[in-house]
Tab-separated table of C-alpha atoms in Angstrom:
chain	number	residue	atom	x	y	z
A	1	MET	CA	11.721	68.392	15.584
A	2	GLN	CA	8.459	68.060	13.743
A	3	VAL	CA	4.962	69.400	14.336
A	4	LYS	CA	1.765	68.290	12.672
A	5	VAL	CA	-0.508	71.019	11.327
A	6	LEU	CA	-4.217	70.345	10.783
A	7	ILE	CA	-6.007	72.743	8.445
A	8	PHE	CA	-9.765	73.246	8.455
A	9	GLY	CA	-12.592	74.973	6.634
A	10	GLN	CA	-11.896	77.697	4.103
A	11	LEU	CA	-8.176	77.590	4.890
A	12	THR	CA	-7.970	74.330	2.949
A	13	ASP	CA	-8.845	76.337	-0.177
A	14	ILE	CA	-5.520	78.125	0.334
A	15	THR	CA	-3.339	75.183	1.330
A	16	GLY	CA	-4.930	72.517	-0.847
A	17	VAL	CA	-4.242	70.004	1.936
A	18	SER	CA	-5.844	69.356	5.313
A	19	GLU	CA	-2.689	68.182	7.048
A	20	LEU	CA	1.027	68.918	6.773
A	21	GLN	CA	4.257	68.526	8.717
A	22	LEU	CA	6.568	71.407	9.582
A	23	ASN	CA	10.152	70.968	10.701
A	24	ASP	CA	12.152	73.226	12.975
A	25	VAL	CA	9.496	75.629	14.182
A	26	SER	CA	10.081	76.131	17.884
A	27	ASP	CA	7.151	78.346	18.768
A	28	ARG	CA	3.834	79.673	17.476
A	29	ASP	CA	5.299	82.777	15.847
A	30	GLU	CA	7.871	80.761	13.900
A	31	LEU	CA	5.104	78.446	12.796
A	32	ILE	CA	2.999	81.355	11.505
A	33	THR	CA	6.014	82.770	9.649
A	34	ALA	CA	6.728	79.396	8.046
A	35	LEU	CA	3.081	78.921	7.056
A	36	ASN	CA	2.822	82.408	5.561
A	37	ARG	CA	5.984	81.800	3.559
A	38	GLN	CA	4.599	78.539	2.191
A	39	TYR	CA	1.021	79.810	1.727
A	40	PRO	CA	0.958	83.618	1.386
A	41	GLY	CA	-2.860	83.599	1.352
A	42	LEU	CA	-2.893	82.539	4.995
A	43	ALA	CA	-1.434	85.895	6.046
A	44	ASP	CA	-4.734	87.563	5.096
A	45	SER	CA	-6.923	84.914	6.709
A	46	LYS	CA	-8.599	85.030	10.067
A	47	TYR	CA	-8.104	81.952	12.221
A	48	ALA	CA	-7.479	80.778	15.761
A	49	ILE	CA	-4.667	78.392	16.626
A	50	ALA	CA	-5.040	75.376	18.870
A	51	VAL	CA	-2.031	73.455	20.142
A	52	ASN	CA	-2.889	69.937	21.260
A	53	LYS	CA	-6.582	70.940	21.235
A	54	GLN	CA	-6.060	74.025	23.430
A	55	VAL	CA	-6.757	77.366	21.778
A	56	ILE	CA	-3.839	79.697	22.467
A	57	ASN	CA	-3.789	83.492	22.358
A	58	GLU	CA	-0.103	84.161	22.794
A	59	ASN	CA	3.192	82.880	21.542
A	60	ILE	CA	4.036	79.544	23.148
A	61	GLY	CA	6.774	76.994	22.592
A	62	LEU	CA	6.071	73.939	20.476
A	63	THR	CA	7.526	70.546	21.199
A	64	ASP	CA	8.242	67.563	19.021
A	65	ASN	CA	4.997	65.914	17.926
A	66	SER	CA	2.839	68.899	18.883
A	67	THR	CA	-0.377	68.990	16.892
A	68	VAL	CA	-1.364	72.456	15.775
A	69	ALA	CA	-4.802	73.178	14.338
A	70	LEU	CA	-5.721	76.223	12.262
A	71	LEU	CA	-9.352	77.077	12.990
A	72	PRO	CA	-11.182	79.641	10.848
A	73	PRO	CA	-14.486	81.040	12.190
A	74	PHE	CA	-16.883	78.193	12.976
A	75	SER	CA	-19.965	77.752	10.806
A	76	GLY	CA	-21.685	74.622	12.050
A	77	GLY	CA	-25.385	74.115	12.598
B	1	MET	CA	-18.321	67.410	37.379
B	2	SER	CA	-20.441	64.407	36.590
B	3	ASP	CA	-19.097	61.216	35.133
B	4	ARG	CA	-20.700	61.783	31.751
B	5	LYS	CA	-18.211	61.048	28.997
B	6	PRO	CA	-17.856	62.937	25.701
B	7	LYS	CA	-20.323	61.451	23.243
B	8	ASN	CA	-19.943	61.237	19.517
B	9	ILE	CA	-22.425	63.765	18.171
B	10	PHE	CA	-21.591	63.287	14.498
B	11	ILE	CA	-23.653	61.449	11.930
B	12	THR	CA	-22.433	61.015	8.375
B	13	GLY	CA	-25.071	62.308	6.000
B	14	PRO	CA	-28.447	63.882	6.758
B	15	ILE	CA	-30.404	63.201	9.955
B	16	SER	CA	-33.465	61.254	8.874
B	17	PRO	CA	-36.970	62.030	10.140
B	18	SER	CA	-37.292	58.373	11.177
B	19	PHE	CA	-34.187	58.678	13.386
B	20	ILE	CA	-35.810	61.692	15.064
B	21	ALA	CA	-39.092	59.826	15.511
B	22	GLU	CA	-37.299	56.835	17.046
B	23	SER	CA	-35.428	59.143	19.377
B	24	ILE	CA	-38.722	60.597	20.622
B	25	GLN	CA	-40.216	57.110	20.979
B	26	LYS	CA	-37.302	55.964	23.180
B	27	HIS	CA	-38.330	58.494	25.843
B	28	SER	CA	-41.778	57.003	26.409
B	29	THR	CA	-40.411	54.865	29.244
B	30	GLN	CA	-39.086	57.934	31.090
B	31	LYS	CA	-42.254	59.005	32.811
B	32	ALA	CA	-40.734	61.786	34.922
B	33	ILE	CA	-40.456	63.815	31.713
B	34	GLY	CA	-43.216	66.346	31.151
B	35	GLY	CA	-41.812	68.315	28.226
B	36	HIS	CA	-39.481	67.892	25.284
B	37	SER	CA	-37.954	70.648	23.213
B	38	ILE	CA	-36.501	69.903	19.796
B	39	PHE	CA	-34.528	72.071	17.428
B	40	LEU	CA	-33.929	70.882	13.878
B	41	GLY	CA	-31.508	72.683	11.601
B	42	GLN	CA	-32.327	72.375	7.903
B	43	VAL	CA	-30.043	73.257	4.997
B	44	ARG	CA	-31.398	76.356	3.321
B	45	ALA	CA	-31.210	76.983	-0.435
B	46	ASP	CA	-29.736	80.459	0.009
B	47	GLU	CA	-29.616	82.624	-3.059
B	48	THR	CA	-26.129	84.065	-3.241
B	49	GLU	CA	-24.302	86.166	-5.793
B	50	GLY	CA	-22.738	83.008	-7.213
B	51	GLY	CA	-26.005	81.068	-7.446
B	52	VAL	CA	-28.335	78.989	-5.322
B	53	VAL	CA	-26.945	76.792	-2.534
B	54	SER	CA	-27.737	73.190	-3.386
B	55	ALA	CA	-26.001	71.519	-0.417
B	56	ILE	CA	-23.705	72.154	2.509
B	57	GLU	CA	-20.668	69.965	3.006
B	58	TYR	CA	-19.820	69.813	6.710
B	59	THR	CA	-16.397	69.048	8.132
B	60	ALA	CA	-15.213	69.229	11.729
B	61	PHE	CA	-12.267	68.919	14.042
B	62	GLU	CA	-14.157	66.042	15.575
B	63	GLU	CA	-12.069	65.422	18.677
B	64	LEU	CA	-12.130	69.066	19.740
B	65	ALA	CA	-15.818	69.384	18.847
B	66	MET	CA	-16.688	66.481	21.130
B	67	ASP	CA	-14.598	67.979	23.942
B	68	ASN	CA	-16.299	71.352	23.508
B	69	MET	CA	-19.738	69.741	23.322
B	70	HIS	CA	-18.978	67.938	26.560
B	71	VAL	CA	-18.272	71.280	28.259
B	72	ILE	CA	-21.517	72.760	26.887
B	73	ARG	CA	-23.453	69.710	28.055
B	74	GLU	CA	-21.996	69.920	31.566
B	75	ASP	CA	-22.764	73.648	31.763
B	76	ILE	CA	-26.350	73.199	30.573
B	77	PHE	CA	-27.013	70.332	32.982
B	78	ALA	CA	-25.614	72.453	35.821
B	79	LYS	CA	-27.876	75.357	34.871
B	80	TYR	CA	-31.189	73.626	34.056
B	81	PRO	CA	-33.032	70.703	35.687
B	82	LEU	CA	-32.913	68.495	32.602
B	83	THR	CA	-33.726	64.831	32.421
B	84	CYS	CA	-31.713	64.348	29.263
B	85	MET	CA	-30.125	65.995	26.243
B	86	HIS	CA	-29.240	64.607	22.840
B	87	VAL	CA	-27.274	66.425	20.145
B	88	TYR	CA	-26.531	65.226	16.613
B	89	HIS	CA	-24.744	67.122	13.860
B	90	SER	CA	-24.263	65.958	10.300
B	91	LEU	CA	-20.962	65.610	8.500
B	92	GLY	CA	-20.521	65.304	4.751
B	93	SER	CA	-22.791	66.601	2.048
B	94	ILE	CA	-26.321	67.561	3.127
B	95	ALA	CA	-28.729	68.650	0.403
B	96	ALA	CA	-30.947	71.707	0.742
B	97	GLY	CA	-34.090	70.689	2.600
B	98	GLU	CA	-32.391	67.965	4.623
B	99	ILE	CA	-31.807	68.044	8.382
B	100	CYS	CA	-28.227	68.705	9.547
B	101	LEU	CA	-28.689	69.434	13.271
B	102	PHE	CA	-30.886	67.788	15.909
B	103	VAL	CA	-30.950	69.086	19.487
B	104	PHE	CA	-33.356	67.381	21.875
B	105	THR	CA	-33.812	68.351	25.535
B	106	SER	CA	-36.272	66.919	28.045
B	107	SER	CA	-37.331	67.962	31.533
B	108	ALA	CA	-40.144	67.583	34.037
B	109	HIS	CA	-41.560	70.984	33.082
B	110	ARG	CA	-41.411	72.755	29.728
B	111	LYS	CA	-39.433	75.898	30.571
B	112	ALA	CA	-36.171	74.135	31.392
B	113	ALA	CA	-36.318	72.019	28.229
B	114	MET	CA	-37.104	75.031	26.013
B	115	ASP	CA	-34.474	77.344	27.509
B	116	ALA	CA	-31.818	74.630	27.553
B	117	CYS	CA	-32.527	73.722	23.938
B	118	GLU	CA	-32.156	77.318	22.763
B	119	GLU	CA	-28.988	77.923	24.758
B	120	THR	CA	-27.435	74.671	23.548
B	121	VAL	CA	-28.117	75.552	19.908
B	122	GLU	CA	-26.627	79.040	20.298
B	123	ARG	CA	-23.568	77.741	22.095
B	124	LEU	CA	-22.808	74.875	19.763
B	125	LYS	CA	-23.016	77.131	16.706
B	126	ALA	CA	-20.478	79.457	18.332
B	127	GLU	CA	-18.218	76.930	20.026
B	128	LEU	CA	-17.991	73.749	17.960
B	129	PRO	CA	-15.195	73.598	15.375
B	130	VAL	CA	-17.464	72.668	12.489
B	131	TRP	CA	-17.405	74.248	9.035
B	132	GLY	CA	-20.004	74.373	6.300
B	133	LYS	CA	-18.958	74.614	2.685
B	134	GLU	CA	-21.906	75.865	0.660
B	135	ILE	CA	-22.069	74.061	-2.657
B	136	ILE	CA	-23.518	76.238	-5.368
B	137	ALA	CA	-25.425	74.502	-8.144
B	138	GLY	CA	-22.991	74.528	-11.036
B	139	ALA	CA	-19.928	73.291	-9.148
B	140	THR	CA	-18.469	76.337	-7.398
B	141	HIS	CA	-18.563	76.836	-3.630
B	142	GLN	CA	-18.318	79.369	-0.814
B	143	TRP	CA	-17.935	78.984	2.937
B	144	LYS	CA	-20.883	79.365	5.278
B	145	VAL	CA	-20.772	82.268	7.733
B	146	ASN	CA	-22.646	82.010	11.041
B	147	LYS	CA	-24.564	85.139	11.968
């Protein structure tokens, strides 16, 4: 199982990429753990998580081909 | 819900004054309109600890931004008797002094256009997944923070 992770804004300074694939993460909490292991700087960053364009506020299951977006505070306009 | 579809609000590069002028001109045939309200966002040369901001580089989660803008548009049309609304936001590098946001509302009487314009600007700054990377003259950068 594979999920696509889209990274935006200042978080790309930490990851160096704007998109990556993660294998074998079955829910949001596992995804966060995997991301923090790969990019320790993310653990100290503030961001919201959207799964398939829906912002989520609790742990939910991820399915194959889910698209997860990491959204730091917006600063448009 | 109306049948309005999500529109692409993004323009690559700055929003030119001629584009704004043409947009105003296009409304001359709509004679039920009695008032327009326009907000223009301009990139400010902020003086920061690291130096002066020379440009802002905008990126967005475009698909989600258009979905969220659609919701804002529907809400504003439900709340105010508007004739029309147009919103454009720049992507890419916009130099200090250039226009990066254009919000244009029109109504029969001024109050609706003015209130709707203000509310749309406030909501889109808070709700659209857009990010501004402030480029400091001399090659470093920092990320814009909305207040």
